[in-house]
Short mmCIF file of C-alpha atoms and ligand atoms in Angstrom, two decimals:
data_model
loop_
_atom_site.label_atom_id
_atom_site.label_comp_id
_atom_site.label_asym_id
_atom_site.label_seq_id
_atom_site.Cartn_x
_atom_site.Cartn_y
_atom_site.Cartn_z
CA UNK A 54 88.68 -85.11 58.73
CA UNK A 55 91.64 -86.92 59.74
CA UNK A 56 94.97 -85.28 58.79
CA UNK A 57 96.70 -86.76 55.65
CA UNK A 58 100.18 -87.89 56.33
CA UNK A 59 103.25 -86.98 54.45
CA UNK A 60 106.52 -88.88 54.61
CA UNK A 61 109.96 -88.67 53.31
CA UNK A 62 111.12 -92.23 52.17
CA UNK A 63 114.83 -93.24 51.85
CA UNK A 64 116.08 -96.44 50.20
CA UNK A 65 119.75 -97.73 50.02
CA UNK A 66 119.43 -101.46 50.49
CA UNK A 67 121.28 -102.46 47.37
CA UNK A 68 122.30 -100.63 44.27
CA UNK A 69 119.74 -97.78 44.06
CA UNK A 70 120.01 -94.61 45.95
CA UNK A 71 116.44 -93.31 46.20
CA UNK A 72 114.57 -90.82 48.13
CA UNK A 73 110.76 -89.82 47.74
CA UNK A 74 108.13 -87.57 49.34
CA UNK A 75 104.61 -89.24 49.59
CA UNK A 76 101.35 -87.81 50.74
CA UNK A 77 98.24 -89.87 51.28
CA UNK A 78 95.16 -88.48 49.35
CA UNK A 79 91.57 -88.47 50.10
CA UNK A 80 90.93 -91.69 48.07
CA UNK A 81 93.17 -93.59 50.38
CA UNK A 82 95.91 -93.93 47.69
CA UNK A 83 99.12 -91.86 47.43
CA UNK A 84 100.08 -88.65 45.92
CA UNK A 85 103.69 -89.27 45.06
CA UNK A 86 105.18 -85.75 45.10
CA UNK A 87 108.56 -86.94 44.17
CA UNK A 88 110.27 -90.09 43.51
CA UNK A 89 114.03 -89.80 42.75
CA UNK A 90 116.07 -93.08 41.99
CA UNK A 91 119.69 -93.10 41.09
CA UNK A 92 120.81 -96.45 39.75
CA UNK A 93 124.43 -97.59 39.97
CA UNK A 94 124.42 -99.58 36.72
CA UNK A 95 127.59 -98.10 35.48
CA UNK A 96 129.41 -98.79 38.67
CA UNK A 97 128.55 -102.45 38.63
CA UNK A 98 128.40 -103.25 34.87
CA UNK A 99 131.92 -104.37 34.57
CA UNK A 100 131.64 -106.75 37.36
CA UNK A 101 128.44 -108.17 36.24
CA UNK A 102 126.86 -107.88 39.63
CA UNK A 103 126.55 -105.70 42.73
CA UNK A 104 129.67 -105.10 44.60
CA UNK A 105 128.80 -104.14 48.20
CA UNK A 106 131.65 -101.73 49.08
CA UNK A 107 131.33 -99.92 45.65
CA UNK A 108 127.51 -99.64 46.10
CA UNK A 109 128.00 -98.29 49.57
CA UNK A 110 130.56 -95.57 48.36
CA UNK A 111 128.11 -94.60 45.66
CA UNK A 112 125.45 -94.19 48.14
CA UNK A 113 127.57 -91.99 50.36
CA UNK A 114 128.38 -89.78 47.32
CA UNK A 115 124.81 -89.34 46.15
CA UNK A 116 122.53 -89.66 49.11
CA UNK A 117 122.52 -85.79 49.97
CA UNK A 118 121.92 -84.73 46.53
CA UNK A 119 119.05 -87.45 46.13
CA UNK A 120 117.31 -86.44 49.32
CA UNK A 121 117.53 -82.75 48.56
CA UNK A 122 116.34 -83.30 45.06
CA UNK A 123 113.32 -85.24 46.26
CA UNK A 124 112.44 -82.61 48.84
CA UNK A 125 112.77 -79.80 46.28
CA UNK A 126 110.74 -81.60 43.65
CA UNK A 127 108.08 -82.17 46.15
CA UNK A 128 107.62 -78.47 46.79
CA UNK A 129 107.46 -79.12 50.55
CA UNK A 130 109.47 -78.33 53.46
CA UNK A 131 110.93 -80.92 55.87
CA UNK A 132 109.14 -79.16 58.63
CA UNK A 133 105.78 -80.01 56.96
CA UNK A 134 106.70 -83.88 57.05
CA UNK A 135 105.03 -86.21 59.58
CA UNK A 136 107.81 -88.64 59.46
CA UNK A 137 110.90 -89.98 57.85
CA UNK A 138 111.14 -93.64 56.81
CA UNK A 139 114.30 -95.53 55.85
CA UNK A 140 114.76 -99.15 54.72
CA UNK A 141 116.49 -100.98 57.54
CA UNK A 142 116.63 -104.40 55.90
CA UNK A 143 116.96 -106.89 54.44
CA UNK A 144 119.86 -106.04 52.16
CA UNK A 145 123.57 -105.20 52.24
CA UNK A 146 124.42 -103.88 55.71
CA UNK A 147 127.13 -101.42 54.53
CA UNK A 148 124.49 -100.00 52.16
CA UNK A 149 121.52 -100.11 54.50
CA UNK A 150 123.53 -98.12 57.11
CA UNK A 151 123.80 -95.12 54.85
CA UNK A 152 120.11 -94.44 54.31
CA UNK A 153 119.15 -95.45 57.78
CA UNK A 154 121.70 -93.24 59.56
CA UNK A 155 120.91 -90.14 57.52
CA UNK A 156 117.13 -90.67 57.97
CA UNK A 157 117.57 -91.16 61.50
CA UNK A 158 119.76 -87.99 61.98
CA UNK A 159 117.40 -85.74 59.87
CA UNK A 160 114.47 -87.03 62.11
CA UNK A 161 116.35 -86.37 65.19
CA UNK A 162 117.55 -82.77 64.06
CA UNK A 163 114.15 -81.92 62.79
CA UNK A 164 112.21 -83.53 65.70
CA UNK A 165 110.25 -85.97 63.38
CA UNK A 166 109.04 -89.46 63.85
CA UNK A 167 111.69 -91.96 62.33
CA UNK A 168 110.43 -95.40 61.07
CA UNK A 169 112.74 -98.24 60.07
CA UNK A 170 111.03 -100.22 57.31
CA UNK A 171 111.44 -103.61 55.99
CA UNK A 172 112.21 -103.32 52.28
CA UNK A 173 110.03 -106.28 51.51
CA UNK A 174 107.09 -104.64 53.19
CA UNK A 175 107.62 -101.66 50.93
CA UNK A 176 107.24 -103.91 47.92
CA UNK A 177 104.24 -105.89 49.61
CA UNK A 178 102.33 -102.55 50.17
CA UNK A 179 103.34 -100.69 47.02
CA UNK A 180 100.20 -101.54 45.12
CA UNK A 181 98.18 -99.47 47.63
CA UNK A 182 99.77 -96.40 46.35
CA UNK A 183 97.96 -96.60 43.11
CA UNK A 184 95.04 -98.76 43.93
CA UNK A 185 92.34 -98.92 46.69
CA UNK A 186 93.13 -102.48 47.57
CA UNK A 187 91.47 -104.35 50.42
CA UNK A 188 93.16 -107.09 52.72
CA UNK A 189 93.71 -109.99 52.42
CA UNK A 190 95.41 -110.27 49.15
CA UNK A 191 97.93 -112.77 47.63
CA UNK A 192 101.34 -111.40 46.87
CA UNK A 193 103.99 -112.67 44.58
CA UNK A 194 107.22 -110.85 45.39
CA UNK A 195 109.85 -111.40 42.79
CA UNK A 196 112.97 -109.43 43.01
CA UNK A 197 116.73 -109.84 42.67
CA UNK A 198 117.10 -111.14 46.26
CA UNK A 199 113.60 -112.61 47.13
CA UNK A 200 110.96 -114.80 45.60
CA UNK A 201 108.13 -115.45 47.82
CA UNK A 202 104.31 -116.04 47.97
CA UNK A 203 102.62 -114.04 50.87
CA UNK A 204 99.14 -113.70 52.22
CA UNK A 205 98.95 -110.05 53.12
CA UNK A 206 96.22 -110.03 55.80
CA UNK A 207 96.94 -106.44 57.03
CA UNK A 208 99.73 -104.11 57.98
CA UNK A 209 102.33 -106.16 59.90
CA UNK A 210 100.20 -109.38 59.37
CA UNK A 211 101.94 -111.50 56.71
CA UNK A 212 102.01 -115.19 56.20
CA UNK A 213 104.65 -116.68 53.77
CA UNK A 214 103.18 -119.68 52.05
CA UNK A 215 106.15 -120.20 49.62
CA UNK A 216 109.72 -119.09 49.03
CA UNK A 217 112.69 -120.02 46.87
CA UNK A 218 115.00 -122.57 48.38
CA UNK A 219 117.95 -121.42 46.53
CA UNK A 220 118.12 -118.62 43.80
CA UNK A 221 115.58 -115.80 43.65
CA UNK A 222 113.86 -115.36 40.23
CA UNK A 223 115.64 -112.00 39.49
CA UNK A 224 118.98 -113.66 40.46
CA UNK A 225 118.19 -116.50 37.92
CA UNK A 226 117.60 -113.95 35.21
CA UNK A 227 120.73 -112.00 36.15
CA UNK A 228 123.01 -115.11 36.29
CA UNK A 229 121.63 -116.55 33.09
CA UNK A 230 122.15 -113.22 31.40
CA UNK A 231 125.62 -113.31 32.62
CA UNK A 232 126.33 -116.81 31.33
CA UNK A 233 124.89 -115.77 27.90
CA UNK A 234 126.85 -112.52 28.00
CA UNK A 235 123.61 -110.52 27.32
CA UNK A 236 124.57 -107.33 29.27
CA UNK A 237 123.81 -105.82 32.66
CA UNK A 238 121.33 -105.62 34.35
CA UNK A 239 120.49 -109.13 33.43
CA UNK A 240 116.52 -109.25 33.75
CA UNK A 241 115.64 -106.57 31.29
CA UNK A 242 118.34 -107.55 28.77
CA UNK A 243 117.41 -111.09 28.95
CA UNK A 244 113.89 -110.21 28.18
CA UNK A 245 114.94 -108.12 25.26
CA UNK A 246 117.02 -110.89 23.56
CA UNK A 247 114.52 -113.67 24.32
CA UNK A 248 112.13 -111.86 21.81
CA UNK A 249 114.59 -112.84 19.19
CA UNK A 250 114.57 -116.46 20.08
CA UNK A 251 112.52 -119.56 19.87
CA UNK A 252 111.12 -120.37 23.28
CA UNK A 253 110.62 -124.12 22.42
CA UNK A 254 114.10 -124.88 21.20
CA UNK A 255 115.74 -126.10 24.40
CA UNK A 256 114.11 -128.35 27.06
CA UNK A 257 115.21 -127.12 30.54
CA UNK A 258 114.54 -128.60 33.88
CA UNK A 259 111.54 -127.62 36.19
CA UNK A 260 112.95 -128.35 39.58
CA UNK A 261 110.53 -129.35 42.31
CA UNK A 262 107.59 -128.55 39.89
CA UNK A 263 105.46 -131.54 41.29
CA UNK A 264 106.44 -131.22 45.04
CA UNK A 265 107.27 -128.58 47.65
CA UNK A 266 103.83 -126.81 47.38
CA UNK A 267 104.37 -123.30 46.11
CA UNK A 268 108.10 -123.26 47.16
CA UNK A 269 110.51 -122.53 44.30
CA UNK A 270 113.99 -123.98 43.22
CA UNK A 271 115.94 -122.45 40.40
CA UNK A 272 119.55 -123.22 40.85
CA UNK A 273 119.29 -126.52 38.82
CA UNK A 274 117.77 -124.58 36.02
CA UNK A 275 120.73 -122.15 36.01
CA UNK A 276 123.24 -125.04 36.04
CA UNK A 277 121.49 -126.57 33.01
CA UNK A 278 121.65 -123.21 31.15
CA UNK A 279 125.30 -123.14 31.93
CA UNK A 280 125.82 -126.63 30.40
CA UNK A 281 123.87 -125.90 27.43
CA UNK A 282 125.59 -122.47 26.85
CA UNK A 283 128.77 -124.51 26.20
CA UNK A 284 127.33 -125.87 23.01
CA UNK A 285 126.06 -122.56 21.63
CA UNK A 286 127.49 -121.79 18.19
CA UNK A 287 125.67 -118.77 16.93
CA UNK A 288 123.96 -115.61 18.35
CA UNK A 289 120.48 -117.29 17.31
CA UNK A 290 121.42 -120.29 19.70
CA UNK A 291 122.01 -117.74 22.34
CA UNK A 292 118.63 -116.07 21.87
CA UNK A 293 116.99 -119.42 21.63
CA UNK A 294 118.49 -120.42 25.00
CA UNK A 295 117.49 -117.07 26.50
CA UNK A 296 113.92 -117.44 25.31
CA UNK A 297 113.70 -121.04 26.53
CA UNK A 298 115.10 -120.00 29.95
CA UNK A 299 112.32 -117.29 30.15
CA UNK A 300 109.71 -119.71 29.18
CA UNK A 301 110.86 -122.25 31.77
CA UNK A 302 110.45 -119.50 34.49
CA UNK A 303 107.10 -118.84 32.96
CA UNK A 304 106.01 -122.40 33.39
CA UNK A 305 107.23 -122.72 36.80
CA UNK A 306 105.42 -119.53 37.95
CA UNK A 307 102.17 -120.53 36.33
CA UNK A 308 102.12 -123.91 38.19
CA UNK A 309 103.42 -122.42 41.47
CA UNK A 310 101.04 -119.49 41.35
CA UNK A 311 98.15 -121.76 40.72
CA UNK A 312 99.25 -123.83 43.87
CA UNK A 313 99.61 -120.61 45.95
CA UNK A 314 96.04 -119.48 44.85
CA UNK A 315 94.69 -122.81 46.02
CA UNK A 316 96.38 -122.39 49.40
CA UNK A 317 95.26 -118.83 49.81
CA UNK A 318 91.58 -119.82 49.14
CA UNK A 319 91.93 -122.61 51.79
CA UNK A 320 93.35 -120.15 54.34
CA UNK A 321 90.71 -117.35 53.93
CA UNK A 322 87.65 -119.47 53.15
CA UNK A 323 86.39 -116.94 50.64
CA UNK A 324 85.62 -117.82 46.94
CA UNK A 325 84.92 -114.18 45.78
CA UNK A 326 87.44 -112.38 43.48
CA UNK A 327 90.65 -111.62 45.43
CA UNK A 328 93.60 -109.36 44.40
CA UNK A 329 96.74 -110.92 43.24
CA UNK A 330 99.60 -108.48 43.48
CA UNK A 331 102.82 -109.05 41.57
CA UNK A 332 105.61 -106.87 42.97
CA UNK A 333 109.43 -106.45 42.67
CA UNK A 334 111.64 -105.84 39.87
CA UNK A 335 110.77 -109.05 37.74
CA UNK A 336 107.12 -107.86 37.88
CA UNK A 337 108.17 -105.64 34.97
CA UNK A 338 108.71 -108.74 32.69
CA UNK A 339 105.92 -108.55 29.98
CA UNK A 340 105.88 -112.23 29.17
CA UNK A 341 105.51 -113.22 32.88
CA UNK A 342 102.82 -110.46 33.29
CA UNK A 343 100.82 -112.06 30.41
CA UNK A 344 100.94 -115.53 32.04
CA UNK A 345 100.14 -114.29 35.40
CA UNK A 346 97.13 -112.42 34.10
CA UNK A 347 95.87 -115.63 32.46
CA UNK A 348 96.25 -117.73 35.43
CA UNK A 349 94.54 -115.02 37.59
CA UNK A 350 91.51 -115.28 35.27
CA UNK A 351 91.27 -118.96 35.50
CA UNK A 352 91.64 -118.88 39.33
CA UNK A 353 89.25 -115.96 39.97
CA UNK A 354 91.86 -113.43 41.02
CA UNK A 355 92.31 -109.83 39.99
CA UNK A 356 95.96 -109.26 39.01
CA UNK A 357 97.44 -106.00 40.11
CA UNK A 358 100.91 -104.82 38.87
CA UNK A 359 102.41 -101.71 40.29
CA UNK A 360 103.55 -99.22 37.64
CA UNK A 361 107.08 -99.75 36.31
CA UNK A 362 108.53 -97.06 38.45
CA UNK A 363 107.15 -98.70 41.57
CA UNK A 364 108.10 -102.24 40.47
CA UNK A 365 111.84 -101.96 41.14
CA UNK A 366 113.51 -100.44 44.14
CA UNK A 367 112.36 -97.11 45.07
CA UNK A 368 111.82 -94.87 48.06
CA UNK A 369 108.15 -93.99 47.38
CA UNK A 370 107.15 -97.50 48.58
CA UNK A 371 109.25 -97.08 51.68
CA UNK A 372 107.57 -93.59 52.44
CA UNK A 373 104.18 -95.36 51.83
CA UNK A 374 104.94 -98.16 54.15
CA UNK A 375 105.91 -95.61 56.80
CA UNK A 376 102.56 -93.76 56.27
CA UNK A 377 100.67 -97.10 56.60
CA UNK A 378 102.46 -97.91 59.88
CA UNK A 379 102.14 -94.53 61.34
CA UNK A 380 98.26 -94.47 60.48
CA UNK A 381 97.74 -97.69 62.29
CA UNK A 382 100.28 -97.01 65.05
CA UNK A 383 102.28 -100.02 64.18
CA UNK A 384 105.55 -98.37 65.05
CA UNK A 385 108.91 -100.20 65.20
CA UNK A 386 111.15 -98.95 67.99
CA UNK A 387 113.67 -96.48 66.95
CA UNK A 388 116.70 -98.18 68.31
CA UNK A 389 116.20 -101.06 65.73
CA UNK A 390 119.46 -101.83 63.93
CA UNK A 391 119.67 -102.56 60.21
CA UNK A 392 119.43 -106.25 59.28
CA UNK A 393 120.83 -108.22 56.40
CA UNK A 394 118.02 -110.94 56.77
CA UNK A 395 114.50 -109.70 57.88
CA UNK A 396 111.64 -112.00 56.98
CA UNK A 397 108.20 -110.53 56.69
CA UNK A 398 106.61 -113.57 58.20
CA UNK A 399 108.75 -114.13 61.46
CA UNK A 400 107.18 -117.68 61.79
CA UNK A 401 108.09 -118.88 58.31
CA UNK A 402 110.54 -121.86 58.24
CA UNK A 403 114.13 -120.93 56.76
CA UNK A 404 114.18 -123.02 53.61
CA UNK A 405 117.68 -122.89 52.52
CA UNK A 406 120.84 -125.17 52.78
CA UNK A 407 121.61 -128.68 52.31
CA UNK A 408 119.52 -131.60 53.62
CA UNK A 409 116.14 -129.90 52.63
CA UNK A 410 113.48 -132.37 51.63
CA UNK A 411 109.92 -132.13 50.38
O1 KG4 B 132 113.07 -105.16 43.25
P1 KG4 B 132 114.30 -104.97 42.40
O2 KG4 B 132 114.54 -103.69 41.75
O3 KG4 B 132 115.52 -105.07 43.46
C1 KG4 B 132 115.63 -106.05 44.49
O4 KG4 B 132 115.06 -105.75 45.56
O5 KG4 B 132 116.26 -107.08 44.11
O6 KG4 B 132 114.63 -106.20 41.59
C2 KG4 B 132 115.80 -106.24 40.68
C3 KG4 B 132 115.67 -107.66 39.89
C4 KG4 B 132 116.89 -107.86 39.07
O7 KG4 B 132 117.32 -109.24 39.36
C5 KG4 B 132 116.59 -107.57 37.79
O8 KG4 B 132 117.29 -108.30 36.77
C6 KG4 B 132 115.07 -108.03 37.75
O9 KG4 B 132 114.53 -107.60 38.97
N1 KG4 B 132 114.40 -107.49 36.60
C7 KG4 B 132 113.82 -108.30 35.68
C8 KG4 B 132 113.26 -107.39 34.77
N2 KG4 B 132 113.50 -106.00 35.18
C9 KG4 B 132 114.18 -106.23 36.38
N3 KG4 B 132 113.80 -109.60 35.53
C10 KG4 B 132 113.11 -110.03 34.45
N4 KG4 B 132 112.57 -109.23 33.48
C11 KG4 B 132 112.68 -107.93 33.55
N5 KG4 B 132 112.01 -107.06 32.64
ZN1 ZN B 133 113.49 -104.81 46.13
#
């Protein structure tokens, strides 16, 4: 029997300092031996968003403790690990450098394999930790920095079929929550207050809904929320606007997901039930989950949501991506540098900036 790999994962791409120890099991899924995440909510709360220098300082202060804790909780010793995987991008360079450099140093000191991992690949492969999932599958990655539809054909074989041309879905939630003064972090608090409101009370725009394939645009929606927020008189108006915003995102994702599913079918020439994975922090949203489950049923897809602890940023998904790469010998050279921008599909067009036409 082939040896089952164990990896230490380290994640510091944004405002979570995280470390985890993951071992593959005999079912082909993961035994997550430890998964430690330290969130910097308190540090960034008063600014209503992540401040890179503050985030970097918090990573420096916490990283030793978090790694030691992950190793201790796993009950393993570093010497038994097959490799160490650190997020190397995309993200905030000052933050990435901390997890990357410490991972590389431990690996070098302990004479272990070091793998720099793409954070998006971590999210993309994360459902495999809990499910025996076969390629190809459709992925909707919705986080604070990214919103993409990808066809995951295999490890290191990714085709982007849609992306946001301006704001990411999580970013739109965060900015709307900030406009409405609903608290930080924005996504979960907006979801909470939306429950108190009437989702049909405000008509908000659905940018590029009938053009641009399964690409997304959300900046116009946020601007309209800002405009309408100026007319708010009561808390109930505020909750109504939050509920209407969430419902608008819901409508956009329903339509765009249907288009992405049609593109996926054309690309793979297979009409059997296929997995549709929804990953990234926004995948925790219950209203969106319900909608995406309905659309999956209609379009003959099996929806898969990672557990809440693996939806947001975590290091287990980074360790897992390291294991998958190591197993298939898809190894990035060790002299890789961290990168702020690192698309999963290198051939995908860069759809941002003025002059973009559909
Ligand atoms: O994947 P993630 O933890 O970090 C990034 O890679 O960005 O995603 C964080 C994003 C934030 O924008 C956060 O507001 C959003 O996910 N989010 C949510 C919910 N929980 C987290 N958005 C909507 N509803 C939620 N329940
Ligand atoms: Zn993420």
